[in-house]
Coordinates of C-alpha atoms in Angstrom, one line a residue:
X236 CA 188.9 114.0 111.1
X237 CA 191.1 111.2 111.2
X238 CA 189.7 107.6 111.6
X239 CA 192.0 104.4 112.9
X240 CA 190.5 100.6 113.9
X241 CA 192.2 99.9 116.3
X242 CA 190.4 96.3 117.4
X243 CA 189.2 93.7 115.2
X244 CA 188.4 90.4 116.9
X245 CA 186.0 88.2 116.8
X246 CA 183.0 91.0 117.0
X247 CA 185.1 93.3 118.7
X248 CA 185.8 96.5 117.1
X249 CA 187.2 99.6 118.2
X250 CA 188.4 102.6 116.3
X251 CA 191.0 106.2 117.2
X252 CA 188.8 109.4 115.5
X253 CA 191.1 112.4 116.1
X254 CA 189.8 116.1 115.7
X255 CA 192.2 117.9 114.8
X256 CA 192.8 122.0 116.7
X257 CA 192.1 123.5 113.8
X258 CA 189.3 121.7 112.8
X259 CA 187.3 122.8 115.7
X260 CA 188.0 126.3 116.0
X261 CA 186.7 126.2 112.4
X262 CA 183.1 124.6 113.7
X263 CA 183.2 127.0 116.5
X264 CA 183.5 130.0 113.9
X265 CA 180.6 129.7 112.0
X266 CA 178.3 128.3 114.7
X267 CA 179.2 131.5 115.9
X268 CA 178.0 133.4 112.7
X269 CA 175.2 131.4 112.5
X270 CA 174.3 132.6 116.2
X271 CA 174.9 136.3 116.0
X272 CA 172.1 137.7 114.4
X273 CA 169.9 136.3 117.5
X274 CA 172.3 137.3 120.2
X275 CA 171.6 140.9 122.6
X276 CA 174.3 142.7 124.3
X277 CA 173.4 146.3 125.4
X278 CA 174.4 149.2 123.2
X279 CA 174.6 147.1 120.5
X280 CA 172.1 146.9 117.7
X281 CA 170.7 143.3 116.9
X282 CA 173.3 141.5 115.5
X283 CA 175.8 143.6 115.6
X284 CA 177.3 141.6 118.3
X285 CA 180.8 141.7 117.9
X286 CA 182.7 138.1 117.4
X287 CA 185.2 138.4 119.9
X288 CA 182.0 139.7 121.5
X289 CA 180.0 136.7 121.5
X290 CA 183.1 134.2 121.9
X291 CA 184.3 135.5 125.3
X292 CA 180.4 135.4 127.2
X293 CA 179.6 131.9 124.6
X294 CA 182.9 130.5 123.1
X295 CA 182.4 128.2 126.0
X296 CA 179.1 126.4 125.9
X297 CA 179.4 127.0 121.8
X298 CA 182.9 125.0 121.6
X299 CA 180.6 122.7 123.8
X300 CA 178.3 122.2 121.6
X301 CA 180.9 121.4 118.1
X302 CA 182.2 119.0 120.2
X303 CA 179.2 117.3 121.4
X304 CA 177.7 118.0 117.0
X305 CA 181.3 116.8 115.9
X306 CA 181.6 113.1 117.9
X307 CA 178.0 112.1 117.1
X308 CA 178.0 113.0 114.2
X309 CA 181.7 111.2 113.2
X310 CA 179.5 108.0 115.7
X311 CA 177.4 107.7 112.4
X312 CA 179.4 108.3 109.7
X313 CA 181.9 105.8 111.0
X314 CA 178.6 103.2 111.9
X315 CA 177.6 103.9 107.6
X316 CA 180.9 103.9 106.4
X317 CA 181.8 100.7 108.4
X318 CA 178.2 99.5 107.4
X319 CA 178.5 98.1 111.2
X320 CA 176.0 96.8 113.2
X321 CA 176.5 97.0 116.7
X322 CA 174.9 95.1 118.8
X323 CA 174.5 97.4 122.0
X324 CA 174.8 101.7 122.3
X325 CA 178.8 102.3 121.4
X326 CA 180.7 102.9 123.8
X327 CA 182.5 106.1 123.2
X328 CA 185.2 108.4 125.5
X329 CA 186.7 111.6 124.7
X330 CA 190.2 111.8 125.8
X331 CA 190.9 113.1 129.5
X332 CA 193.3 115.2 129.1
X333 CA 191.2 117.1 126.7
X334 CA 191.5 121.3 126.5
X335 CA 190.6 123.4 124.1
X336 CA 193.1 124.3 121.8
X337 CA 193.9 120.9 121.6
X338 CA 193.4 118.3 118.9
X339 CA 190.1 115.9 120.6
X340 CA 190.1 112.1 120.3
X341 CA 187.3 110.1 121.2
X342 CA 187.5 106.3 121.7
X343 CA 185.1 104.4 120.1
X344 CA 184.1 100.9 121.3
X345 CA 181.5 98.5 120.2
X346 CA 180.4 94.9 119.3
X347 CA 178.9 94.4 115.7
X348 CA 176.4 91.5 115.7
X349 CA 177.6 87.7 113.4
X350 CA 177.0 87.4 110.5
X351 CA 174.6 84.7 110.6
X352 CA 174.2 82.5 107.4
X353 CA 170.0 81.9 105.9
X354 CA 168.4 79.7 109.2
X355 CA 167.3 76.8 107.7
X356 CA 163.6 77.2 108.2
X357 CA 162.6 74.3 105.9
X358 CA 161.6 70.6 107.3
X359 CA 160.3 72.0 110.5
X360 CA 158.5 69.7 112.5
X361 CA 156.0 70.3 114.8
X362 CA 153.0 68.7 117.4
X363 CA 150.4 69.9 118.7
X364 CA 149.3 69.7 122.0
X365 CA 146.0 70.0 122.2
X366 CA 143.2 69.8 125.9
X367 CA 139.4 69.6 124.7
X368 CA 137.6 71.5 127.0
X369 CA 135.2 69.0 128.5
X370 CA 131.0 69.5 130.1
X371 CA 133.1 68.2 133.4
X372 CA 135.2 71.4 133.3
X373 CA 132.7 73.8 132.4
X374 CA 130.3 72.8 135.2
X375 CA 132.8 72.7 136.8
X376 CA 134.8 76.3 136.4
X377 CA 130.6 77.5 136.8
X378 CA 130.3 76.3 140.7
X379 CA 133.5 78.1 141.0
X380 CA 131.7 81.4 139.4
X381 CA 128.7 80.7 141.7
X382 CA 130.8 80.3 145.1
X383 CA 132.0 83.7 144.3
X384 CA 128.9 84.3 143.8
X385 CA 127.3 83.6 146.9
X386 CA 123.4 84.5 148.3
X387 CA 121.8 84.5 151.7
X388 CA 118.6 84.8 152.8
X389 CA 117.1 86.5 156.2
X390 CA 117.7 84.1 159.0
X391 CA 115.7 84.1 162.5
X392 CA 115.2 86.8 164.4
X393 CA 116.0 84.3 167.1
X394 CA 119.4 82.8 165.3
X395 CA 122.0 83.7 166.4
X396 CA 125.5 85.0 163.5
X397 CA 127.7 82.1 163.3
X398 CA 130.9 82.1 160.8
X399 CA 129.7 82.4 156.6
X400 CA 126.8 84.5 157.6
X401 CA 126.0 87.3 156.7
X402 CA 125.5 90.7 158.8
X403 CA 123.6 94.3 157.2
X404 CA 125.2 96.7 159.8
X405 CA 125.5 99.9 160.6
X406 CA 128.0 101.7 162.6
X407 CA 130.1 104.4 164.1
X408 CA 134.1 104.3 165.1
X409 CA 134.9 106.8 167.9
X410 CA 138.8 107.1 169.2
X411 CA 138.2 108.7 172.5
X412 CA 135.0 108.7 172.4
X413 CA 134.7 111.4 169.2
X414 CA 133.6 109.5 165.9
X415 CA 136.0 110.6 163.3
X416 CA 136.0 110.9 159.6
X417 CA 135.4 107.7 157.2
X418 CA 134.8 105.6 160.9
X419 CA 130.7 105.0 159.8
X420 CA 129.1 103.3 157.3
X421 CA 125.1 102.6 157.1
X422 CA 123.7 98.6 155.9
X423 CA 127.4 97.2 155.2
X424 CA 127.5 94.0 154.3
X425 CA 129.5 91.4 156.1
X426 CA 129.9 87.8 155.9
X427 CA 131.6 86.5 159.2
X428 CA 134.8 84.8 159.5
X429 CA 136.2 86.7 155.3
X430 CA 138.5 88.8 156.8
X431 CA 137.3 92.0 155.2
X432 CA 137.6 94.2 158.4
X433 CA 140.7 94.4 161.4
X434 CA 141.6 91.5 163.4
X435 CA 139.3 90.9 166.3
X436 CA 135.5 93.7 165.0
X437 CA 134.5 90.4 163.6
X438 CA 135.2 88.3 165.9
X439 CA 132.9 90.4 167.8
X440 CA 129.9 89.5 165.8
X441 CA 129.5 86.4 166.7
X442 CA 127.0 85.1 168.7
X443 CA 124.6 88.5 167.4
X444 CA 120.8 88.9 166.3
X445 CA 118.9 90.5 164.4
X446 CA 118.3 94.6 165.9
X447 CA 120.7 93.7 168.3
X448 CA 123.3 96.6 169.2
X449 CA 126.5 96.6 170.7
X450 CA 130.0 98.3 171.1
X451 CA 133.1 96.7 170.2
X452 CA 136.8 97.5 171.2
X453 CA 139.2 96.6 168.4
X454 CA 142.6 97.5 167.9
X455 CA 144.1 99.2 164.7
X456 CA 147.2 97.2 163.2
X457 CA 150.1 98.8 163.6
X458 CA 151.0 99.2 159.8
X459 CA 147.1 100.5 159.3
X460 CA 148.0 102.6 156.5
X461 CA 147.0 105.9 158.6
X462 CA 148.9 107.2 160.3
X463 CA 146.9 108.6 162.7
X464 CA 145.1 105.4 163.2
X465 CA 148.0 102.7 163.5
X466 CA 148.3 100.7 166.7
X467 CA 145.3 102.7 167.9
X468 CA 141.9 101.6 170.0
X469 CA 139.3 103.0 168.8
X470 CA 135.4 101.5 169.5
X471 CA 132.6 100.6 166.9
X472 CA 129.1 101.2 167.7
X473 CA 127.3 98.1 165.9
X474 CA 123.4 98.0 164.7
X475 CA 122.6 94.6 163.8
X476 CA 120.1 95.6 160.9
X477 CA 119.8 91.7 159.8
X478 CA 121.3 88.6 160.2
X479 CA 120.7 86.4 157.2
X480 CA 122.4 82.8 155.9
X481 CA 124.0 81.7 153.1
X482 CA 121.0 80.2 150.1
X483 CA 121.7 77.5 147.5
X484 CA 122.8 79.2 144.2
X485 CA 120.9 77.3 140.9
X486 CA 122.9 78.0 138.4
X487 CA 119.6 78.3 136.0
X488 CA 118.5 81.2 133.2
X489 CA 117.9 83.8 137.0
X490 CA 121.5 83.0 138.1
X491 CA 122.6 83.7 134.0
X492 CA 120.3 87.3 134.3
X493 CA 122.3 87.8 136.7
X494 CA 125.0 88.6 136.0
X495 CA 123.7 90.3 133.2
X496 CA 123.5 87.5 131.0
X497 CA 120.7 86.2 128.2
X498 CA 120.8 82.6 129.4
X499 CA 122.4 79.6 131.3
X500 CA 123.5 78.0 127.5
X501 CA 124.9 81.5 127.0
X502 CA 126.8 81.5 129.9
X503 CA 128.0 78.1 130.0
X504 CA 129.3 78.7 125.9
X505 CA 131.4 82.1 127.5
X506 CA 133.1 79.5 129.8
X507 CA 133.7 76.9 127.2
X508 CA 135.6 80.1 125.1
X509 CA 137.9 81.3 127.9
X510 CA 138.5 77.8 129.3
X511 CA 139.8 77.5 125.7
X512 CA 141.1 80.0 125.4
X513 CA 143.7 79.6 127.9
X514 CA 144.8 75.8 126.7
X515 CA 144.9 77.5 123.9
X516 CA 148.2 79.6 125.0
X517 CA 150.0 77.0 127.2
X518 CA 149.9 74.7 123.6
X519 CA 150.8 77.7 121.9
X520 CA 153.6 78.1 124.7
X521 CA 154.1 74.3 124.4
X522 CA 155.1 74.4 120.2
X523 CA 157.0 77.9 120.6
X524 CA 159.6 76.2 123.0
X525 CA 159.7 72.7 120.7
X526 CA 159.9 75.4 117.1
X527 CA 162.7 76.9 119.2
X528 CA 164.3 73.9 120.7
X529 CA 164.9 72.9 116.8
X530 CA 166.4 76.3 116.0
X531 CA 168.8 76.1 118.4
X532 CA 169.9 72.6 117.8
X533 CA 170.6 73.7 114.3
X534 CA 171.9 77.5 114.4
X535 CA 175.5 77.8 116.1
X536 CA 177.4 81.2 116.3
X537 CA 179.1 83.6 118.1
X538 CA 176.4 86.3 119.9
X539 CA 177.8 89.7 121.8
X540 CA 179.3 89.7 125.2
X541 CA 177.5 92.5 125.3
X542 CA 174.4 91.1 125.0
X543 CA 175.0 88.4 127.1
X544 CA 175.7 90.0 129.7
X545 CA 172.7 92.8 129.4
X546 CA 170.0 89.1 129.4
X547 CA 172.1 87.0 132.1
X548 CA 171.9 90.7 134.1
X549 CA 168.0 90.7 133.8
X550 CA 168.2 87.0 134.5
X551 CA 170.2 88.2 137.8
X552 CA 167.4 90.6 139.0
X553 CA 164.9 88.6 138.3
X554 CA 166.3 85.5 141.2
X555 CA 167.7 87.1 143.4
X556 CA 164.0 89.6 143.7
X557 CA 162.8 85.5 144.1
X558 CA 165.5 85.2 146.3
X559 CA 165.2 87.5 148.7
X560 CA 161.1 86.8 148.9
X561 CA 162.2 83.4 149.8
X562 CA 161.2 81.6 153.4
X563 CA 164.7 81.2 153.6
X564 CA 166.8 84.3 151.8
X565 CA 170.2 83.2 152.9
X566 CA 169.8 79.3 151.2
X567 CA 168.0 80.3 148.2
X568 CA 171.2 83.0 147.0
X569 CA 173.1 80.2 147.8
X570 CA 171.2 78.1 145.7
X571 CA 171.7 80.3 142.4
X572 CA 174.6 81.2 143.7
X573 CA 175.0 77.2 142.7
X574 CA 173.6 78.0 139.0
X575 CA 175.1 80.9 138.6
X576 CA 176.8 79.2 135.0
X577 CA 173.6 77.8 134.1
X578 CA 172.1 81.0 134.2
X579 CA 174.6 82.1 131.8
X580 CA 174.4 79.5 129.4
X581 CA 170.3 80.4 129.0
X582 CA 170.7 83.9 128.4
X583 CA 173.5 83.0 126.0
X584 CA 170.8 81.4 123.5
X585 CA 168.3 83.7 123.9
X586 CA 170.9 86.4 122.6
X587 CA 171.6 83.9 120.3
X588 CA 167.6 82.5 119.1
X589 CA 166.8 85.8 119.7
X590 CA 168.7 87.4 116.7
X591 CA 167.9 83.9 115.0
X592 CA 164.2 85.6 115.2
X593 CA 165.5 88.6 114.2
X594 CA 167.4 87.0 110.9
X595 CA 164.4 84.6 109.6
X596 CA 161.8 88.1 110.3
X597 CA 164.5 90.4 108.0
X598 CA 164.6 88.1 105.5
X599 CA 161.3 87.2 104.9
X600 CA 159.5 90.5 105.4
X601 CA 158.1 90.0 108.6
X602 CA 157.5 93.6 110.7
X603 CA 155.3 95.5 112.7
X604 CA 153.5 97.8 110.9
X605 CA 153.2 101.4 112.1
X606 CA 149.4 101.1 113.3
X607 CA 150.1 98.1 115.0
X608 CA 153.5 100.2 117.2
X609 CA 150.9 103.1 117.3
X610 CA 148.2 100.3 119.3
X611 CA 150.9 99.3 121.5
X612 CA 152.7 102.1 122.4
X613 CA 148.7 103.1 123.2
X614 CA 148.2 99.5 125.0
X615 CA 151.9 100.1 127.5
X616 CA 151.1 104.2 128.3
X617 CA 147.8 102.4 130.3
X618 CA 150.3 101.2 131.9
X619 CA 150.6 104.5 133.5
X620 CA 149.3 107.1 136.0
X621 CA 147.4 109.4 133.6
X622 CA 149.0 112.6 133.2
X623 CA 152.4 110.7 132.8
X624 CA 151.3 108.8 129.4
X625 CA 151.6 112.2 127.1
X626 CA 155.3 111.6 128.2
X627 CA 155.6 108.1 128.1
X628 CA 154.5 108.2 124.4
X629 CA 157.5 111.6 123.7
X630 CA 159.3 109.3 125.4
X631 CA 159.6 106.7 123.6
X632 CA 158.8 108.2 120.0
X633 CA 162.0 110.1 120.9
X634 CA 164.3 106.7 122.0
X635 CA 164.8 103.9 119.3
X636 CA 166.5 101.7 121.8
X637 CA 163.2 102.1 123.8
X638 CA 160.7 102.0 120.6
X639 CA 162.5 99.0 119.1
X640 CA 162.4 97.2 123.3
X641 CA 158.1 98.0 122.6
X642 CA 158.2 96.4 119.5
X643 CA 160.3 93.2 120.2
X644 CA 158.1 91.0 122.7
X645 CA 155.4 91.2 118.9
X646 CA 157.5 91.2 116.5
X647 CA 158.9 88.4 117.8
X648 CA 155.0 86.0 117.7
X649 CA 154.7 87.2 114.3
X650 CA 157.9 86.1 113.1
X651 CA 156.9 82.6 114.9
X652 CA 153.7 82.7 113.5
X653 CA 155.7 82.8 110.5
X654 CA 157.2 80.1 111.1
X655 CA 154.4 77.9 112.4
X656 CA 153.2 78.3 108.4
X657 CA 155.9 76.8 107.0
X658 CA 155.8 73.9 109.8
X659 CA 154.5 70.2 109.2
X660 CA 151.9 70.5 112.2
X661 CA 150.3 66.8 113.3
X662 CA 148.0 66.9 116.5
X663 CA 147.4 65.1 119.3
X664 CA 144.9 65.9 122.4
X665 CA 146.0 65.4 125.7
X666 CA 145.3 66.4 129.0
X667 CA 146.1 69.4 130.7
X668 CA 148.8 67.3 133.0
X669 CA 150.2 66.3 129.9
X670 CA 150.6 69.6 128.4
X671 CA 152.1 71.1 131.9
X672 CA 154.6 68.7 132.3
X673 CA 155.6 68.3 128.3
X674 CA 156.3 72.3 129.1
X675 CA 158.2 71.5 132.4
X676 CA 160.0 68.8 129.8
X677 CA 161.5 71.5 128.0
X678 CA 162.2 73.6 130.4
X679 CA 164.3 70.8 132.0
X680 CA 165.6 69.8 128.2
X681 CA 166.6 73.7 127.7
X682 CA 169.4 74.5 130.8
X683 CA 172.2 74.6 130.8
X684 CA 174.1 71.0 131.5
X685 CA 174.1 68.6 134.5
X686 CA 171.2 70.4 136.4
X687 CA 170.5 69.2 140.0
X688 CA 168.1 66.0 140.8
X689 CA 165.8 68.8 143.8
X690 CA 166.0 72.1 141.3
X691 CA 164.6 75.0 143.1
X692 CA 160.5 76.4 141.8
X693 CA 162.6 79.4 142.0
X694 CA 164.6 77.9 138.8
X695 CA 161.4 77.8 136.8
X696 CA 160.7 81.4 137.5
X697 CA 163.6 82.3 135.2
X698 CA 163.7 78.9 132.9
X699 CA 160.3 78.7 132.8
X700 CA 160.2 81.9 129.0
X701 CA 163.9 81.1 128.5
X702 CA 164.2 81.3 124.7
X703 CA 160.0 82.7 124.7
X704 CA 160.9 85.9 125.2
X705 CA 163.9 86.2 123.0
X706 CA 164.2 89.9 122.2
X707 CA 165.8 90.1 118.3
X708 CA 168.9 91.8 117.7
X709 CA 170.6 94.9 118.8
X710 CA 167.5 95.2 122.0
X711 CA 168.8 97.2 125.2
X712 CA 167.8 98.8 127.9
X713 CA 166.2 101.9 127.6
X714 CA 169.2 105.1 127.8
X715 CA 167.0 107.1 129.9
X716 CA 164.5 107.1 132.4
X717 CA 161.2 106.6 131.8
X718 CA 158.2 108.0 132.9
X719 CA 157.6 106.5 136.3
X720 CA 154.5 103.6 136.1
X721 CA 151.1 104.2 138.2
X722 CA 151.8 101.7 141.4
X723 CA 149.5 98.2 141.1
X724 CA 146.2 98.3 142.5
X725 CA 146.7 97.8 145.9
X726 CA 149.6 100.4 145.8
X727 CA 146.5 102.7 145.4
X728 CA 143.9 102.1 147.9
X729 CA 144.5 103.3 150.3
X730 CA 142.6 106.9 150.2
X731 CA 144.0 110.3 148.2
X732 CA 143.2 111.7 151.9
X733 CA 145.0 110.0 154.4
X734 CA 142.1 112.2 157.1
X735 CA 139.8 109.3 155.1
X736 CA 140.6 106.5 157.8
X737 CA 138.8 102.9 157.9
X738 CA 139.2 100.2 160.3
X739 CA 139.9 98.3 157.5
X740 CA 142.7 96.0 156.9
X741 CA 143.7 98.3 153.4
X742 CA 141.0 99.9 153.4
X743 CA 139.8 102.2 149.4
X744 CA 138.9 104.9 149.1
X745 CA 135.2 105.7 149.2
X746 CA 134.4 102.1 151.0
X747 CA 132.8 101.4 154.2
X748 CA 134.8 102.4 157.6
X749 CA 135.5 99.1 158.4
X750 CA 135.8 97.0 155.5
X751 CA 139.2 96.2 153.1

């Protein structure tokens, strides 16, 4: 085997590795001897099949395996012997006219990670903007909970149902006069005007009284999830068992107990903690971006173009998806096209900061423990269907790049926490609006030159996490295809059995007919 370097420009490297035909033939002969004891062939005792017959039957497959193994071993040796740190997976190609009996020539193209001077972490100064949680904010949060947990009391039997009232009803749905499966319910609670039933159902019950019976005719939406009901006209025989009116929800110990808590004070304590947790997340975001701005300003070095391109494509895919969902997709696409250079600059910044954080972490012994990695894998596996979780775990364990990608966010956060400990931090109390404005200002400051005055909201979607979610050096998309994630909750709303049709807008499995 001979190795020759053909390119050494900046971070780009290229090599040509040549295997002689004799070398490969020798490896094939060795492989034939290795597998001979396991070969079975009629007329020969086990292990006694002649080598020429084994070559005739399995030579092509063994030769292909030998070439693949030789290439893999050669590339591994090249990286090790030359001390190369690939930025992305090296591009390896076998000469297209290669055939058995000829010399094999492979080209290896790659970019290496830059040599970064010891990052400067001394003298970091950060301002921590904190938002104190007030009693008024806690009360507002409690009011929202109360609004979501309304209570109702029976109205007078002469009361005509109006929007906002709750009905307790029995109903039977019919197609062409025949009840259909899943179209009936008993003691179903329905708040008129809530929009939980299919169009027309709730409107038809305005004005009903307790004890009244009524037949409603409605049409299922054309896009209804149960195909045999989509666009069909159906009738529902409804019995109104009660008309209820909303009662004032008192925020007291009884209300807290209805939520499974001991007292109102305990509920307030929990709400305060949740509000503090929310603002603490924003505070960390603001501090992290300020930290990364300082690091970016103090370090400049060449970054691998392949990593920048991969990061840019990730940003661009997100932007195109958002543009497609915009009210005016064509205008949104034109706007992001006009700002393409800015987004590429953001991608470069992300990569540079990712490499910088990785270097800082390695230099200071920051690492993700095996226990932490196991927890990450198990948490990520929960995003998949139960039958795919084990396959996902095996995939992560067998694909170093995929494992590194999963580990990257936690590793980055641990490096950031390390830098927080090293920094001189001053604290200042601000309002929530001031904290949000500070974060938005950092988003704008990190953008590429000359952002436009009327920058679209879509732009913030890509920029808001620029440099806040950088992956450490060497991360890339997994080489193999991971198991498909389970659908989002709204996609799982359809009943497992399409025959279990329900006259709701989107019927959840096992819910009463006509409900979402």
